[in-house]
Coordinates of C-alpha atoms and ligand atoms in Angstrom, one line a residue:
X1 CA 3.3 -9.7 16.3
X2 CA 1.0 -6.7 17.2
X3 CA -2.6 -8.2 17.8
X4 CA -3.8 -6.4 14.6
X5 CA -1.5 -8.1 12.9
X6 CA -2.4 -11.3 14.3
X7 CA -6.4 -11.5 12.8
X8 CA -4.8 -10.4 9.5
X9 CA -2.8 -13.0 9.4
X10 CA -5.8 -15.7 10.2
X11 CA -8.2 -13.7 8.1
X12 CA -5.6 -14.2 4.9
X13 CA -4.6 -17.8 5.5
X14 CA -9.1 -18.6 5.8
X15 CA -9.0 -16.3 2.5
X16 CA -6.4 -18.5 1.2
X17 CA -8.1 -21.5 2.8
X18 CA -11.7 -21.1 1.1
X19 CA -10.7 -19.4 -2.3
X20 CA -11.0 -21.4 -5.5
X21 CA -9.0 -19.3 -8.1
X22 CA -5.6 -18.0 -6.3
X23 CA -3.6 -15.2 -8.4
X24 CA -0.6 -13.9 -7.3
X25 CA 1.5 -10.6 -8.3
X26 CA 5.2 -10.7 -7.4
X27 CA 7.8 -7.4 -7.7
X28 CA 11.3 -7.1 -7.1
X29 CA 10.5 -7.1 -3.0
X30 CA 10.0 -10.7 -3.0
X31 CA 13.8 -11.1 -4.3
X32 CA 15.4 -8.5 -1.8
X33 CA 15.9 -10.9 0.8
X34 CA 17.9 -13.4 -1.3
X35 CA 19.9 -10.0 -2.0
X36 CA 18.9 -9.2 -5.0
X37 CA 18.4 -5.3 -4.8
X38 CA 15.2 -3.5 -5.9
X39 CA 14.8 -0.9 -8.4
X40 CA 13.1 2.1 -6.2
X41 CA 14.5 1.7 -2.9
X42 CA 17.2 3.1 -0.6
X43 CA 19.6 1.0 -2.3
X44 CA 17.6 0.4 -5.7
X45 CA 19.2 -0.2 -9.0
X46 CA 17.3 3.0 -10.4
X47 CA 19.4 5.3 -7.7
X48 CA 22.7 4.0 -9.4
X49 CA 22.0 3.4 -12.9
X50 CA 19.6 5.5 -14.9
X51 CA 17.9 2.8 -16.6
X52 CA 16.8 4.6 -20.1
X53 CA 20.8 4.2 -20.2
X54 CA 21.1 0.3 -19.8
X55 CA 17.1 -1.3 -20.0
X56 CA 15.6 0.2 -23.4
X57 CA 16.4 -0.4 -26.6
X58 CA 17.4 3.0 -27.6
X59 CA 20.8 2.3 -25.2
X60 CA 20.9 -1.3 -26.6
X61 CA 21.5 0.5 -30.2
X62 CA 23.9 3.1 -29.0
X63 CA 26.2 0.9 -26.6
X64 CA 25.2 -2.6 -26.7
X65 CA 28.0 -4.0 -25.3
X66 CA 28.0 -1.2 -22.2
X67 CA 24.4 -3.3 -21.9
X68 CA 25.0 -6.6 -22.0
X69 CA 27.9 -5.3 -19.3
X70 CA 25.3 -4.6 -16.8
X71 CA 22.9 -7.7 -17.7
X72 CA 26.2 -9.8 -17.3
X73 CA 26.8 -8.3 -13.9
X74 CA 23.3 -8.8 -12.7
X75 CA 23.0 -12.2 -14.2
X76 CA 26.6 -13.2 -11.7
X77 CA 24.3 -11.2 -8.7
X78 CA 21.2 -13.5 -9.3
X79 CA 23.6 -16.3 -9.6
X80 CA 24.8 -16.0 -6.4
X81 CA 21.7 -16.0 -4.7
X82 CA 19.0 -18.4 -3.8
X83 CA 15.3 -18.3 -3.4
X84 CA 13.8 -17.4 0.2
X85 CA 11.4 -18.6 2.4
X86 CA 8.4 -16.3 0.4
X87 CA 9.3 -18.2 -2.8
X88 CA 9.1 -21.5 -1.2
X89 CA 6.2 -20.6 0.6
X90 CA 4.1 -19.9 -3.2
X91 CA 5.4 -22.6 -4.2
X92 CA 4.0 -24.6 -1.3
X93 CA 0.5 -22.7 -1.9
X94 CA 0.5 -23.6 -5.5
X95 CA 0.5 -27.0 -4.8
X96 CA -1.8 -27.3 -2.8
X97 CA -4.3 -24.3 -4.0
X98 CA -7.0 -25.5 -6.4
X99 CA -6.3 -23.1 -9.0
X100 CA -3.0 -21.1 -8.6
X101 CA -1.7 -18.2 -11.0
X102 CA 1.8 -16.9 -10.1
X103 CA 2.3 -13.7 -12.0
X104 CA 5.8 -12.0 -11.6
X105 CA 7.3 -8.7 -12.9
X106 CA 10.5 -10.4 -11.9
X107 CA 13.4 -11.9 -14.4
X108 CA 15.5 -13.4 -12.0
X109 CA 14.2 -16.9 -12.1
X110 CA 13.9 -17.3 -8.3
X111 CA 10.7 -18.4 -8.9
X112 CA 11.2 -21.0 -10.7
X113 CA 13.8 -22.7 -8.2
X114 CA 11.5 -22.9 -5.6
X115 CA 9.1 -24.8 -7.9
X116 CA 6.8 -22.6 -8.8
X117 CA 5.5 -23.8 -12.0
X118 CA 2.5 -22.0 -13.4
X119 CA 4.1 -18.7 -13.6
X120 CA 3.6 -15.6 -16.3
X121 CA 6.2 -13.8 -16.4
X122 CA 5.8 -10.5 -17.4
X123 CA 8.8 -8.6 -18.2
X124 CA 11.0 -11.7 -19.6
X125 CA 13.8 -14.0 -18.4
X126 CA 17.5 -12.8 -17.8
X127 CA 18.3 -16.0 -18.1
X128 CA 17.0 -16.0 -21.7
X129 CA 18.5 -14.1 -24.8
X130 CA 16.7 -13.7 -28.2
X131 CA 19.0 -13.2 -31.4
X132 CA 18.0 -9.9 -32.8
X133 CA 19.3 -11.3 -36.5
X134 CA 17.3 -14.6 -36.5
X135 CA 14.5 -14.3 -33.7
X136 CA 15.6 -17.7 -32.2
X137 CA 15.0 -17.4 -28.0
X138 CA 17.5 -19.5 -26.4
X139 CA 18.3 -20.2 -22.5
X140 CA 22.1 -19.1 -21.9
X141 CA 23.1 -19.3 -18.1
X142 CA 26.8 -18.7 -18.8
X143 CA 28.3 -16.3 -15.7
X144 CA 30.1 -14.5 -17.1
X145 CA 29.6 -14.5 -20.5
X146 CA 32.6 -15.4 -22.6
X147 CA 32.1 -12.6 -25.2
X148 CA 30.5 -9.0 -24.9
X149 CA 28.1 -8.6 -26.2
X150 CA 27.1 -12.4 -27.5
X151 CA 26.2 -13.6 -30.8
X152 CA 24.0 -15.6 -32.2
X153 CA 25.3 -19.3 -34.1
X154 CA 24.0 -17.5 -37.1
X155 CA 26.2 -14.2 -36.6
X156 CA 23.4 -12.0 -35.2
X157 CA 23.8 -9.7 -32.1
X158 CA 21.8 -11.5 -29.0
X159 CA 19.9 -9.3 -26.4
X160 CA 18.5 -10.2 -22.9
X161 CA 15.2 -11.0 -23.6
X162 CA 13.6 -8.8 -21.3
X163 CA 10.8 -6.3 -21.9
X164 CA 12.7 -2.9 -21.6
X165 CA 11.5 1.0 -21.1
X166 CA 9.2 1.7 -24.7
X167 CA 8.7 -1.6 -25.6
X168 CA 5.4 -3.6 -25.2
X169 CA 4.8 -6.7 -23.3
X170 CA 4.2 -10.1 -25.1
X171 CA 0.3 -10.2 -25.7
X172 CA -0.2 -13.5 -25.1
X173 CA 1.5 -13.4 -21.5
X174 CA -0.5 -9.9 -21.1
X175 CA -3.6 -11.5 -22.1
X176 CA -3.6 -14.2 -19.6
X177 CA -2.6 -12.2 -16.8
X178 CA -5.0 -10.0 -17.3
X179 CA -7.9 -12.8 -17.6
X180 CA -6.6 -14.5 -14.8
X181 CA -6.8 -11.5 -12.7
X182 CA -10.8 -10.6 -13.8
X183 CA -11.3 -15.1 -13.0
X184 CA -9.0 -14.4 -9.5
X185 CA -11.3 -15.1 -6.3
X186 CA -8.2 -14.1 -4.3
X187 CA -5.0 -11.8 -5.5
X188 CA -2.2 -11.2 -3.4
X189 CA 0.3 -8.4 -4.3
X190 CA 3.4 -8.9 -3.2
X191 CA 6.9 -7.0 -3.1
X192 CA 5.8 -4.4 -6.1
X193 CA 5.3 -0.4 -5.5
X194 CA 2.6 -1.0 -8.2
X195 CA 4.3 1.8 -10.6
X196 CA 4.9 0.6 -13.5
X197 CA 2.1 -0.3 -16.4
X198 CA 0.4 -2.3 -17.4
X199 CA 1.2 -4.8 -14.2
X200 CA 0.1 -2.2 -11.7
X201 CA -3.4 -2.4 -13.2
X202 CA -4.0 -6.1 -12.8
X203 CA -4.3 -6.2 -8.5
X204 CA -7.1 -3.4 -9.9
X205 CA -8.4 -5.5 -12.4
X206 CA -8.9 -8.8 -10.1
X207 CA -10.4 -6.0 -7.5
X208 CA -13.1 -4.7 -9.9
X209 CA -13.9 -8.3 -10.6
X210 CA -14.3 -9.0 -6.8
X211 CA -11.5 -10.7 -6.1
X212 CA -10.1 -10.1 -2.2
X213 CA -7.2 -7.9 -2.7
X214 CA -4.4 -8.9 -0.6
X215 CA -1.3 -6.6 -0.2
X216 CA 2.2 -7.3 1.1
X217 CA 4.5 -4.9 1.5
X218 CA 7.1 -3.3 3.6
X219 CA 5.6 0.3 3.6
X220 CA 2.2 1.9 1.7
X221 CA 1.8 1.6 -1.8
X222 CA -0.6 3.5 -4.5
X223 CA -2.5 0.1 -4.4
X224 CA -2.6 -0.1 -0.3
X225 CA -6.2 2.0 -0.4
X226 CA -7.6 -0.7 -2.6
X227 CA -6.3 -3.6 -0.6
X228 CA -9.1 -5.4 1.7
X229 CA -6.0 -6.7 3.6
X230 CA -2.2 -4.8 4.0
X231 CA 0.3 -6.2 6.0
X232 CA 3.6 -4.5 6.3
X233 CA 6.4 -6.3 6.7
X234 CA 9.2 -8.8 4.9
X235 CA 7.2 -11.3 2.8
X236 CA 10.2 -13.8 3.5
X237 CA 8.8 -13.9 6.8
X238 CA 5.2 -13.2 6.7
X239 CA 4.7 -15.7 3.7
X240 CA 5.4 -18.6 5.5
X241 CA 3.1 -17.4 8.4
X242 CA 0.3 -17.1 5.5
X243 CA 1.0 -20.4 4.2
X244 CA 2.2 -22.8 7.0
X245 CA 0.9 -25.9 5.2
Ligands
LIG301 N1 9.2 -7.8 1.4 C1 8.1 -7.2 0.8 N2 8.2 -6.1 0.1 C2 9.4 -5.5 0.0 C3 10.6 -6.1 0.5 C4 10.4 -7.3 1.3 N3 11.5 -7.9 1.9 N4 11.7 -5.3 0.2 C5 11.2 -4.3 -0.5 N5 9.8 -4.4 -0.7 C6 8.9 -3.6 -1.5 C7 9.2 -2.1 -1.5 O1 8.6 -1.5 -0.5 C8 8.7 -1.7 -2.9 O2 7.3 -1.4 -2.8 O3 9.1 -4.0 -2.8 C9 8.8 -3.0 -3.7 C10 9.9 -2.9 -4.8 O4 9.5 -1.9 -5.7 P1 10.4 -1.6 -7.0 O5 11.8 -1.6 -6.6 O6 9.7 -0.5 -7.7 O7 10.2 -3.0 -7.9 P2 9.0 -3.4 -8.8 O8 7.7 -2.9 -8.2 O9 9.1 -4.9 -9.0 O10 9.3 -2.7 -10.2 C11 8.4 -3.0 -11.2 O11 9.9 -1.7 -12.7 O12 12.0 -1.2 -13.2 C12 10.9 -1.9 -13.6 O13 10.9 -3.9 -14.9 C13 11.3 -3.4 -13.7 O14 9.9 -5.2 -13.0 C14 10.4 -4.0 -12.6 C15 9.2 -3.0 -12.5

Protein backbone atom coordinates (compact mmCIF):
# COMPACT_ATOMS: atom_id res chain seq x y z
CA UNK A 1 0.00 0.00 0.00
CA UNK A 2 1.45 3.36 -1.32
CA UNK A 3 2.70 5.33 1.83
CA UNK A 4 -0.08 7.95 1.27
CA UNK A 5 -2.24 5.46 1.55
CA UNK A 6 -0.91 4.12 4.55
CA UNK A 7 -1.55 7.60 7.06
CA UNK A 8 -5.10 7.57 5.48
CA UNK A 9 -5.75 4.50 6.54
CA UNK A 10 -4.47 5.31 10.34
CA UNK A 11 -5.93 8.81 10.15
CA UNK A 12 -9.57 7.07 9.41
CA UNK A 13 -9.44 4.13 11.78
CA UNK A 14 -8.28 7.27 14.93
CA UNK A 15 -11.38 9.16 13.21
CA UNK A 16 -13.29 6.03 13.64
CA UNK A 17 -11.58 5.44 17.00
CA UNK A 18 -12.43 8.94 18.74
CA UNK A 19 -15.82 9.79 17.01
CA UNK A 20 -18.99 9.60 19.07
CA UNK A 21 -21.88 9.57 16.39
CA UNK A 22 -20.71 7.25 13.29
CA UNK A 23 -23.02 7.52 10.04
CA UNK A 24 -22.55 5.64 7.26
CA UNK A 25 -23.72 5.97 3.34
CA UNK A 26 -23.60 2.75 1.39
CA UNK A 27 -24.28 2.46 -2.81
CA UNK A 28 -24.41 -0.30 -4.95
CA UNK A 29 -20.25 -0.45 -4.83
CA UNK A 30 -20.35 -2.08 -1.55
CA UNK A 31 -22.38 -5.13 -3.21
CA UNK A 32 -20.12 -5.47 -6.47
CA UNK A 33 -17.84 -7.70 -4.86
CA UNK A 34 -20.48 -10.28 -3.80
CA UNK A 35 -21.32 -9.87 -7.68
CA UNK A 36 -24.03 -8.03 -7.51
CA UNK A 37 -23.55 -5.45 -10.55
CA UNK A 38 -23.88 -1.68 -10.25
CA UNK A 39 -26.06 0.49 -11.98
CA UNK A 40 -23.39 3.07 -13.70
CA UNK A 41 -20.46 1.05 -14.38
CA UNK A 42 -18.71 -0.70 -17.20
CA UNK A 43 -20.96 -3.49 -16.63
CA UNK A 44 -23.95 -1.57 -14.78
CA UNK A 45 -27.52 -2.48 -14.89
CA UNK A 46 -28.31 1.10 -16.49
CA UNK A 47 -25.95 0.08 -19.72
CA UNK A 48 -28.40 -2.91 -20.36
CA UNK A 49 -31.68 -1.98 -19.25
CA UNK A 50 -33.04 1.58 -19.53
CA UNK A 51 -34.49 1.78 -16.22
CA UNK A 52 -37.58 4.31 -16.84
CA UNK A 53 -38.50 0.92 -18.77
CA UNK A 54 -38.40 -1.53 -15.67
CA UNK A 55 -37.85 0.82 -12.16
CA UNK A 56 -40.78 3.52 -12.38
CA UNK A 57 -44.14 3.24 -12.09
CA UNK A 58 -45.10 4.48 -15.33
CA UNK A 59 -43.51 0.90 -16.81
CA UNK A 60 -45.13 -0.98 -13.76
CA UNK A 61 -48.67 0.38 -15.36
CA UNK A 62 -47.84 -0.44 -18.88
CA UNK A 63 -46.05 -4.01 -18.55
CA UNK A 64 -46.20 -5.08 -14.98
CA UNK A 65 -45.51 -8.42 -15.51
CA UNK A 66 -42.27 -7.52 -18.02
CA UNK A 67 -41.33 -5.76 -14.36
CA UNK A 68 -41.76 -8.11 -11.91
CA UNK A 69 -39.64 -10.25 -14.72
CA UNK A 70 -36.62 -8.29 -14.16
CA UNK A 71 -37.15 -7.87 -10.19
CA UNK A 72 -37.58 -11.81 -10.28
CA UNK A 73 -34.28 -12.08 -12.07
CA UNK A 74 -32.42 -9.83 -9.75
CA UNK A 75 -34.03 -11.13 -6.73
CA UNK A 76 -32.37 -15.09 -8.04
CA UNK A 77 -28.85 -12.76 -8.63
CA UNK A 78 -29.01 -11.42 -4.95
CA UNK A 79 -29.86 -14.81 -3.97
CA UNK A 80 -27.05 -16.28 -5.09
CA UNK A 81 -24.73 -14.11 -3.42
CA UNK A 82 -23.38 -13.40 -0.04
CA UNK A 83 -22.26 -10.40 1.88
CA UNK A 84 -18.35 -9.44 1.74
CA UNK A 85 -15.83 -8.62 3.84
CA UNK A 86 -16.98 -4.54 3.69
CA UNK A 87 -20.37 -5.67 5.08
CA UNK A 88 -18.99 -7.68 7.82
CA UNK A 89 -16.65 -5.20 8.53
CA UNK A 90 -19.80 -2.35 9.38
CA UNK A 91 -21.21 -4.65 10.95
CA UNK A 92 -18.20 -5.23 13.21
CA UNK A 93 -17.97 -1.23 13.58
CA UNK A 94 -21.54 -0.97 14.60
CA UNK A 95 -21.05 -2.98 17.34
CA UNK A 96 -18.61 -1.64 18.73
CA UNK A 97 -19.14 2.26 17.73
CA UNK A 98 -20.98 4.29 20.33
CA UNK A 99 -23.55 5.59 18.11
CA UNK A 100 -23.69 3.87 14.67
CA UNK A 101 -26.15 4.92 11.70
CA UNK A 102 -25.90 2.60 8.61
CA UNK A 103 -27.72 4.34 5.74
CA UNK A 104 -27.91 2.43 2.40
CA UNK A 105 -29.34 3.20 -1.09
CA UNK A 106 -29.09 -0.51 -1.50
CA UNK A 107 -32.21 -3.14 -1.60
CA UNK A 108 -30.37 -6.15 -1.77
CA UNK A 109 -30.42 -7.02 1.89
CA UNK A 110 -26.72 -7.73 2.14
CA UNK A 111 -26.69 -5.70 4.88
CA UNK A 112 -28.69 -7.17 6.87
CA UNK A 113 -26.86 -10.69 6.72
CA UNK A 114 -23.86 -9.45 7.93
CA UNK A 115 -25.75 -8.07 11.00
CA UNK A 116 -25.97 -4.85 10.53
CA UNK A 117 -28.91 -3.81 12.38
CA UNK A 118 -29.56 -0.10 12.69
CA UNK A 119 -29.94 0.45 9.10
CA UNK A 120 -32.25 3.11 6.89
CA UNK A 121 -32.79 2.01 4.06
CA UNK A 122 -33.51 4.41 1.54
CA UNK A 123 -34.87 3.13 -1.64
CA UNK A 124 -36.79 -0.09 -0.14
CA UNK A 125 -36.31 -3.82 0.20
CA UNK A 126 -36.44 -6.27 -2.98
CA UNK A 127 -37.08 -8.67 -0.65
CA UNK A 128 -40.38 -6.87 0.26
CA UNK A 129 -43.53 -6.41 -1.93
CA UNK A 130 -46.47 -4.00 -1.05
CA UNK A 131 -50.06 -4.95 -2.50
CA UNK A 132 -51.06 -2.01 -4.61
CA UNK A 133 -55.03 -3.15 -3.88
CA UNK A 134 -54.80 -3.30 -0.02
CA UNK A 135 -51.44 -1.42 1.06
CA UNK A 136 -50.37 -4.50 3.20
CA UNK A 137 -46.20 -4.69 2.94
CA UNK A 138 -45.19 -8.25 3.25
CA UNK A 139 -41.64 -10.10 3.12
CA UNK A 140 -41.78 -12.62 0.13
CA UNK A 141 -38.25 -14.30 -0.57
CA UNK A 142 -39.70 -16.88 -3.07
CA UNK A 143 -36.82 -17.36 -6.07
CA UNK A 144 -38.52 -17.58 -8.45
CA UNK A 145 -41.65 -16.43 -7.98
CA UNK A 146 -44.46 -18.94 -8.74
CA UNK A 147 -46.67 -16.48 -10.58
CA UNK A 148 -45.85 -13.31 -12.73
CA UNK A 149 -46.65 -10.79 -11.68
CA UNK A 150 -47.88 -11.89 -7.87
CA UNK A 151 -51.03 -11.18 -6.14
CA UNK A 152 -52.01 -10.15 -3.16
CA UNK A 153 -54.33 -12.84 -0.70
CA UNK A 154 -56.95 -10.20 -1.22
CA UNK A 155 -56.70 -10.29 -5.22
CA UNK A 156 -54.62 -7.16 -5.63
CA UNK A 157 -51.58 -6.71 -7.98
CA UNK A 158 -48.24 -6.77 -5.58
CA UNK A 159 -45.21 -4.54 -6.62
CA UNK A 160 -41.49 -4.60 -5.28
CA UNK A 161 -41.50 -2.24 -2.74
CA UNK A 162 -38.82 -0.23 -3.85
CA UNK A 163 -38.74 3.50 -4.36
CA UNK A 164 -38.64 3.84 -8.25
CA UNK A 165 -37.71 6.86 -10.90
CA UNK A 166 -40.67 9.84 -9.94
CA UNK A 167 -41.60 8.62 -6.87
CA UNK A 168 -40.71 10.10 -3.39
CA UNK A 169 -38.83 8.44 -0.67
CA UNK A 170 -40.65 7.46 2.69
CA UNK A 171 -40.50 10.67 4.89
CA UNK A 172 -39.99 9.19 7.89
CA UNK A 173 -36.86 7.04 6.64
CA UNK A 174 -35.82 10.55 4.79
CA UNK A 175 -36.22 12.41 7.84
CA UNK A 176 -33.95 10.41 9.95
CA UNK A 177 -31.28 10.09 7.57
CA UNK A 178 -31.17 13.39 7.08
CA UNK A 179 -31.06 14.32 11.01
CA UNK A 180 -28.62 11.66 11.48
CA UNK A 181 -26.40 13.11 8.97
CA UNK A 182 -26.63 17.05 10.50
CA UNK A 183 -25.93 14.75 14.52
CA UNK A 184 -22.93 12.55 12.39
CA UNK A 185 -19.35 13.47 14.04
CA UNK A 186 -18.05 11.07 11.40
CA UNK A 187 -19.76 10.01 7.83
CA UNK A 188 -18.20 7.63 5.57
CA UNK A 189 -19.46 7.34 1.94
CA UNK A 190 -19.08 4.27 0.57
CA UNK A 191 -19.61 2.56 -2.95
CA UNK A 192 -22.14 5.49 -4.29
CA UNK A 193 -21.24 7.94 -7.35
CA UNK A 194 -23.36 10.38 -5.21
CA UNK A 195 -25.88 11.02 -8.34
CA UNK A 196 -28.90 10.47 -7.44
CA UNK A 197 -31.19 12.75 -5.00
CA UNK A 198 -31.90 13.26 -2.29
CA UNK A 199 -29.11 10.61 -0.83
CA UNK A 200 -26.33 12.38 -2.65
CA UNK A 201 -27.06 15.48 -0.43
CA UNK A 202 -26.74 13.74 2.97
CA UNK A 203 -22.52 13.13 2.91
CA UNK A 204 -23.13 17.21 2.25
CA UNK A 205 -25.43 17.67 4.87
CA UNK A 206 -23.29 15.72 7.69
CA UNK A 207 -20.22 17.97 6.07
CA UNK A 208 -21.95 21.31 6.59
CA UNK A 209 -22.67 20.13 10.04
CA UNK A 210 -18.97 19.33 10.64
CA UNK A 211 -18.91 15.98 10.41
CA UNK A 212 -15.37 14.40 8.93
CA UNK A 213 -16.31 13.36 5.55
CA UNK A 214 -14.91 10.06 4.68
CA UNK A 215 -15.03 8.74 1.03
CA UNK A 216 -14.52 5.31 -0.43
CA UNK A 217 -14.50 4.66 -3.66
CA UNK A 218 -12.88 2.98 -6.59
CA UNK A 219 -12.37 6.18 -8.75
CA UNK A 220 -13.43 10.27 -8.10
CA UNK A 221 -16.79 11.09 -7.38
CA UNK A 222 -18.87 14.65 -7.45
CA UNK A 223 -18.47 14.30 -3.54
CA UNK A 224 -14.55 13.48 -3.67
CA UNK A 225 -13.71 17.53 -3.41
CA UNK A 226 -15.75 17.61 -0.23
CA UNK A 227 -14.24 14.61 1.30
CA UNK A 228 -11.54 15.39 4.25
CA UNK A 229 -10.35 11.80 3.44
CA UNK A 230 -10.67 9.66 -0.24
CA UNK A 231 -9.31 6.42 -0.63
CA UNK A 232 -9.54 4.63 -3.83
CA UNK A 233 -9.83 1.31 -3.89
CA UNK A 234 -12.38 -1.93 -3.22
CA UNK A 235 -14.13 -1.30 0.05
CA UNK A 236 -14.16 -5.26 0.46
CA UNK A 237 -10.73 -4.85 1.07
CA UNK A 238 -9.98 -1.46 2.46
CA UNK A 239 -13.02 -1.90 5.03
CA UNK A 240 -11.54 -4.38 7.01
CA UNK A 241 -8.14 -2.47 7.03
CA UNK A 242 -10.41 0.61 8.49
CA UNK A 243 -11.98 -1.54 10.97
CA UNK A 244 -9.65 -4.41 12.12
CA UNK A 245 -11.26 -4.71 15.54
N1 LIG B 1 -15.69 -0.69 -3.85
C1 LIG B 1 -16.01 0.62 -3.72
N2 LIG B 1 -16.68 1.33 -4.66
C2 LIG B 1 -17.04 0.67 -5.78
C3 LIG B 1 -16.74 -0.71 -6.00
C4 LIG B 1 -16.04 -1.38 -4.97
N3 LIG B 1 -15.71 -2.69 -5.08
N4 LIG B 1 -17.23 -1.06 -7.22
C5 LIG B 1 -17.82 0.04 -7.73
N5 LIG B 1 -17.70 1.08 -6.88
C6 LIG B 1 -18.25 2.43 -7.01
C7 LIG B 1 -18.26 3.00 -8.40
O1 LIG B 1 -17.04 3.68 -8.66
C8 LIG B 1 -19.44 3.97 -8.34
O2 LIG B 1 -19.02 5.25 -7.87
O3 LIG B 1 -19.61 2.33 -6.64
C9 LIG B 1 -20.36 3.35 -7.30
C10 LIG B 1 -21.61 2.73 -7.88
O4 LIG B 1 -22.37 3.78 -8.42
P1 LIG B 1 -23.82 3.46 -9.03
O5 LIG B 1 -23.74 2.28 -9.91
O6 LIG B 1 -24.34 4.75 -9.57
O7 LIG B 1 -24.70 3.01 -7.78
P2 LIG B 1 -25.35 3.94 -6.67
O8 LIG B 1 -24.51 5.14 -6.42
O9 LIG B 1 -25.66 3.07 -5.51
O10 LIG B 1 -26.74 4.39 -7.36
C11 LIG B 1 -27.63 5.14 -6.56
O11 LIG B 1 -29.28 4.99 -8.32
O12 LIG B 1 -30.19 3.62 -9.91
C12 LIG B 1 -30.43 4.20 -8.68
O13 LIG B 1 -31.78 3.41 -6.94
C13 LIG B 1 -30.60 3.14 -7.63
O14 LIG B 1 -29.77 3.07 -5.37
C14 LIG B 1 -29.40 3.32 -6.72
C15 LIG B 1 -29.05 4.78 -6.93
Amino acid sequence: MHIDDEARVHSVRRALREAGRIAVLTGAGISAESGIPTFRGTNGLWRKYRPEELASPSAFRRDPGLVWEWYDWRRGLVADTEPNPGHFALARLERSAADFTLITQNVDGLHDRAGSQNILKLHGDIWQVLCTGCGRRSRNTRVPLPELPPHCSCGGLLRPDIVWFGESLPQDVLQAAWSTSEAADVFMVIGTSALVQPAASLPLVAKESNACLIEINMEETALSPHADISLHGAAGELLPLLIPF
